[in-house]
PDB file of C-alpha atoms in Angstrom:
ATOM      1  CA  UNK A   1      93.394 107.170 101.304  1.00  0.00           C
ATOM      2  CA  UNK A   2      91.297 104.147 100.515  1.00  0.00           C
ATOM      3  CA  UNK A   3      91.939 101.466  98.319  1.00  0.00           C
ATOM      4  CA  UNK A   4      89.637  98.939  96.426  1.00  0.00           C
ATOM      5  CA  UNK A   5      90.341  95.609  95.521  1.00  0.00           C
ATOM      6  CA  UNK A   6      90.387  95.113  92.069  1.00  0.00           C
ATOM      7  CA  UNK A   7      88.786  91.510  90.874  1.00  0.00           C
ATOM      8  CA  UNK A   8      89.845  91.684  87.547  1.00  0.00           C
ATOM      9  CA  UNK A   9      91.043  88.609  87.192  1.00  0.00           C
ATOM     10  CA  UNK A  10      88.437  86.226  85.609  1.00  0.00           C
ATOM     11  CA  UNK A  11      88.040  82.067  86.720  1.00  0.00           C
ATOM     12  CA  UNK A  12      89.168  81.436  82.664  1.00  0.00           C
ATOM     13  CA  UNK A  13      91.908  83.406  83.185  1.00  0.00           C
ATOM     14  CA  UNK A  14      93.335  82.081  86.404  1.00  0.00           C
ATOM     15  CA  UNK A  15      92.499  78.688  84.472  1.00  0.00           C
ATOM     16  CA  UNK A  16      94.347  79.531  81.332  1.00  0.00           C
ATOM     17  CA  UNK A  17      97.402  80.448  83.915  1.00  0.00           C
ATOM     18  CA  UNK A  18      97.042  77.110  86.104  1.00  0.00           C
ATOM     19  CA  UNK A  19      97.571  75.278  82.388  1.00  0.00           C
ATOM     20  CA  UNK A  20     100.664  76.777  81.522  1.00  0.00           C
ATOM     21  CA  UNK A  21     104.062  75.455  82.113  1.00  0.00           C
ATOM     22  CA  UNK A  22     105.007  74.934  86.154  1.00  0.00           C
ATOM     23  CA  UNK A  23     108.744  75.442  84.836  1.00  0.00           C
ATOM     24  CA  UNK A  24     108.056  78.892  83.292  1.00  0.00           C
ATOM     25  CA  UNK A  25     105.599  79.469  85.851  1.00  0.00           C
ATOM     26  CA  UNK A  26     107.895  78.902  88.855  1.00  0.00           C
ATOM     27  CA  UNK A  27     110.693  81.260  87.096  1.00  0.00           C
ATOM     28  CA  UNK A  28     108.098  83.894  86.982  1.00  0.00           C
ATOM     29  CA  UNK A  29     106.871  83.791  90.370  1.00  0.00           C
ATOM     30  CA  UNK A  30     110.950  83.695  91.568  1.00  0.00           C
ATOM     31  CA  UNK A  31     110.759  87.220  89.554  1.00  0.00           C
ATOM     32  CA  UNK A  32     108.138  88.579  91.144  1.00  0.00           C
ATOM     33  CA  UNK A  33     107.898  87.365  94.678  1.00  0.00           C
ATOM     34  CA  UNK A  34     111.758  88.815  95.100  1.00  0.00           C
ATOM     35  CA  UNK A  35     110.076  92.245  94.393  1.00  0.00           C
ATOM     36  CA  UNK A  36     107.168  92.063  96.654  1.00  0.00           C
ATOM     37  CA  UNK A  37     107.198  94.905  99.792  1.00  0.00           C
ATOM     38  CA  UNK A  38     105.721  91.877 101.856  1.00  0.00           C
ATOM     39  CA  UNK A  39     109.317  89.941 102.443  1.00  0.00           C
ATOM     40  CA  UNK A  40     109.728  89.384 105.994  1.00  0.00           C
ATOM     41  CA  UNK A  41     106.575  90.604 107.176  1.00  0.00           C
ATOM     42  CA  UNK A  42     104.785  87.055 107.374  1.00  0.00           C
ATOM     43  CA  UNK A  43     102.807  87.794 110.370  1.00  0.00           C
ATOM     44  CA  UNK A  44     101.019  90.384 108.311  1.00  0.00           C
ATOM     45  CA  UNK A  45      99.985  88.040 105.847  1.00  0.00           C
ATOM     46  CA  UNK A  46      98.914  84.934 107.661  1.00  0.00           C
ATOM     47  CA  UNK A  47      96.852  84.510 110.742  1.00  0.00           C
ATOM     48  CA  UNK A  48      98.182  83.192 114.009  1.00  0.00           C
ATOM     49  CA  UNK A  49      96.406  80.074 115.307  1.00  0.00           C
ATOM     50  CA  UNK A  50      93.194  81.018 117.233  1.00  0.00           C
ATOM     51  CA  UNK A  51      93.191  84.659 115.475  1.00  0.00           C
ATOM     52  CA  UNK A  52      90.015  86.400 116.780  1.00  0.00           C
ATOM     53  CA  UNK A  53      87.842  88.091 113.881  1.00  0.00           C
ATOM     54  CA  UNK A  54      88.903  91.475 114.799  1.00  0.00           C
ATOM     55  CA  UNK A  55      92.679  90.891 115.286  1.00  0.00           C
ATOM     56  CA  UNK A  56      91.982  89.612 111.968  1.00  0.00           C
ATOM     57  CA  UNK A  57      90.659  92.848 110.763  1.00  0.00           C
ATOM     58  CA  UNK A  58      93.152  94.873 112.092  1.00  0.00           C
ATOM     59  CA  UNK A  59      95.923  92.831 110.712  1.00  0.00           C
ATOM     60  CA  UNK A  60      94.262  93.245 107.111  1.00  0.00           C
ATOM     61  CA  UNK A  61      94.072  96.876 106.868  1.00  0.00           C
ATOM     62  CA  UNK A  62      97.910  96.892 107.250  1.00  0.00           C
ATOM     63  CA  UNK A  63      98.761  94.294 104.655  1.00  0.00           C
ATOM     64  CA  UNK A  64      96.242  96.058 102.602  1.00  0.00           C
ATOM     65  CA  UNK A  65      98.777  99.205 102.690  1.00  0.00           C
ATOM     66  CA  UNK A  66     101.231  97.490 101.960  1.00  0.00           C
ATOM     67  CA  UNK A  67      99.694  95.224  98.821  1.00  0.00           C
ATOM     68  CA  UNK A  68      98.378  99.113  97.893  1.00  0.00           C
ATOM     69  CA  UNK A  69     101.683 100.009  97.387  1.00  0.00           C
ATOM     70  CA  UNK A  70     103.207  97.010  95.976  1.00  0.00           C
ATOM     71  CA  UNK A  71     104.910  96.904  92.617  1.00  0.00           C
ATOM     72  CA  UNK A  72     103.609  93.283  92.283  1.00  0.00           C
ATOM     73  CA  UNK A  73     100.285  93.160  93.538  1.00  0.00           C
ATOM     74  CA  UNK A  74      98.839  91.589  90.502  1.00  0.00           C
ATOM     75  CA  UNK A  75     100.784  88.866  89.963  1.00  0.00           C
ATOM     76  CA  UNK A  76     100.641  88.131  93.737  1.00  0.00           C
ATOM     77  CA  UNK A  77      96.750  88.314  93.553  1.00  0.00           C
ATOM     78  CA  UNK A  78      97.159  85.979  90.056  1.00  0.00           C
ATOM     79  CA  UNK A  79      99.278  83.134  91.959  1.00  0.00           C
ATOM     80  CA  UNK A  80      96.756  83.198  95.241  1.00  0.00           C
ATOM     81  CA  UNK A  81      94.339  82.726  93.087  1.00  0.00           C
ATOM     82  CA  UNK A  82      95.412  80.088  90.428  1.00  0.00           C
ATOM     83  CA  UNK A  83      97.326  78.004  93.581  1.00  0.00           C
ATOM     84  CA  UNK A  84      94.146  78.080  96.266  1.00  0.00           C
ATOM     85  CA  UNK A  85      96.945  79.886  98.318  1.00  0.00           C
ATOM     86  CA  UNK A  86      96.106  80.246 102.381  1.00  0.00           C
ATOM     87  CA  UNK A  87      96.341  83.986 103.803  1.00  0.00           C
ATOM     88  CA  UNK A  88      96.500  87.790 102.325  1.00  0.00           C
ATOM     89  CA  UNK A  89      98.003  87.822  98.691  1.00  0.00           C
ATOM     90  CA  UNK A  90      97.945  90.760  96.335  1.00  0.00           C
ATOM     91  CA  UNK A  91      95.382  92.489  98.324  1.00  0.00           C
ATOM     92  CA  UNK A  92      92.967  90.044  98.838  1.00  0.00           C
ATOM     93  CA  UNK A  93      92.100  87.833 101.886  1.00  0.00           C
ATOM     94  CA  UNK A  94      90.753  84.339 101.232  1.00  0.00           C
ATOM     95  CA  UNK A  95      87.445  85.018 101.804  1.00  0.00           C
ATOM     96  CA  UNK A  96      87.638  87.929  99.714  1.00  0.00           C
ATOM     97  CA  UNK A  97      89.291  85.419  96.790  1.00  0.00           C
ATOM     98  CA  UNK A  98      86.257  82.794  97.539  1.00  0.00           C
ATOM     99  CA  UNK A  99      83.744  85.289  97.207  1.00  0.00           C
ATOM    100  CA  UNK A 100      85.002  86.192  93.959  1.00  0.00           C
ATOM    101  CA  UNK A 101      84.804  82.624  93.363  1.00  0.00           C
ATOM    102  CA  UNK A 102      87.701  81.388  93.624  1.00  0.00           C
ATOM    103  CA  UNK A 103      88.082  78.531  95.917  1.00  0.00           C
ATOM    104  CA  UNK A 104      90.815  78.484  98.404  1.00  0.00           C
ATOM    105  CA  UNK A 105      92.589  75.471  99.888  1.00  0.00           C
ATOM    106  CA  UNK A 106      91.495  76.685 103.917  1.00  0.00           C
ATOM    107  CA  UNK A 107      88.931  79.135 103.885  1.00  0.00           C
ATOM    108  CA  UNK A 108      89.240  81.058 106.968  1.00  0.00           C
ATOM    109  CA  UNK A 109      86.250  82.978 107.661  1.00  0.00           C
ATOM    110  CA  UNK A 110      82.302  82.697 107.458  1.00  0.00           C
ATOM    111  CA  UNK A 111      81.893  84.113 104.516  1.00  0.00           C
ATOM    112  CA  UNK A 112      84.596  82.323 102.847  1.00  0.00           C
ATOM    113  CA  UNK A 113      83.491  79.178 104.336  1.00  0.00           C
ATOM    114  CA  UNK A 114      80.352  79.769 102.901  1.00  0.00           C
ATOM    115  CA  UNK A 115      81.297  80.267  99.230  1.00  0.00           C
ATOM    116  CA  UNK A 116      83.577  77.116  99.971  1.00  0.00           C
ATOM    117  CA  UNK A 117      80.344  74.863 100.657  1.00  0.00           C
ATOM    118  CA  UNK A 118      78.637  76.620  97.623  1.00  0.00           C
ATOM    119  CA  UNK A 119      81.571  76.050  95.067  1.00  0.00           C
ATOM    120  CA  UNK A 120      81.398  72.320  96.761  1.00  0.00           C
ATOM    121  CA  UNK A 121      77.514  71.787  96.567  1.00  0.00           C
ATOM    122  CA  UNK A 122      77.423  73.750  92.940  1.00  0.00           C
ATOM    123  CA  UNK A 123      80.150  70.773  91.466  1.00  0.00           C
ATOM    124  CA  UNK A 124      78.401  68.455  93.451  1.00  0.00           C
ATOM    125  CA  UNK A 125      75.282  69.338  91.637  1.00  0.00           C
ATOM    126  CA  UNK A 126      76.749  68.981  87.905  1.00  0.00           C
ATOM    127  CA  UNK A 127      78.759  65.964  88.729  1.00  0.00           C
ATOM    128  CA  UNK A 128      75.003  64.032  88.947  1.00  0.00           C
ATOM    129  CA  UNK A 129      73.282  65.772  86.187  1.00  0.00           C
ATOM    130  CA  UNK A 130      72.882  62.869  82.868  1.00  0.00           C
ATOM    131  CA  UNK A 131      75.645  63.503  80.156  1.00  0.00           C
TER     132      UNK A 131
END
């Protein structure tokens, strides 16, 4: 069976989420995280130093089965997203995250790298346009 990850999640909407409160916010994510199928699995979800590109592959497929399954996928994916979190969340990977254009704290990957420079470049690029 083959799963597809879902980028339904807009910029303004992880946005509108970063702005609300941190206290409700942190009360929420104590609700969901203690319901995730991930607990304890942490080598799943976050490379080991030095991870070659297809241990790295390999290692994503099974988290992916697991985030498939997950009663809280979306409001894992929702956090990873609004806090530029590091590693696989909610069935995404970060460079799956940047290329959906959200920017991630350590992009770990070309193609995450990549969107990381182009996110950088992009603001770069407004910040010196005349008001």
């Amino acid at each position: 069976m083959h799963h597809t990850v879902t980028t339904e999640l807009t910029q303004s909407q992880a946005s509108s989420a970063r702005t609300q409160g941190t206290e409700a916010g942190t009360a929420t994510e104590a609700h969901w995280a203690s319901r995730a199928l991930c607990a304890g699995r942490t080598q799943l979800f976050f490379p080991r130093p030095g991870e070659r590109p297809e241990a790295r592959e390999r290692r994503e497929k099974v988290a992916a089965q697991y985030c498939a399954r997950c009663p809280v996928s979306e409001p894992c994916r929702l956090h990873a997203r609004v806090e530029r979190e590091y590693g696989y969340w909610g069935g995404e990977s970060e460079e799956q995250r940047a290329n959906a254009g959200f920017q991630v704290r350590l992009p770990v990957g070309r193609a995450a790298r990549r969107a990381a420079r182009a996110a950088r470049e992009a603001e770069e690029a407004g910040s010196e346009r005349p008001a």
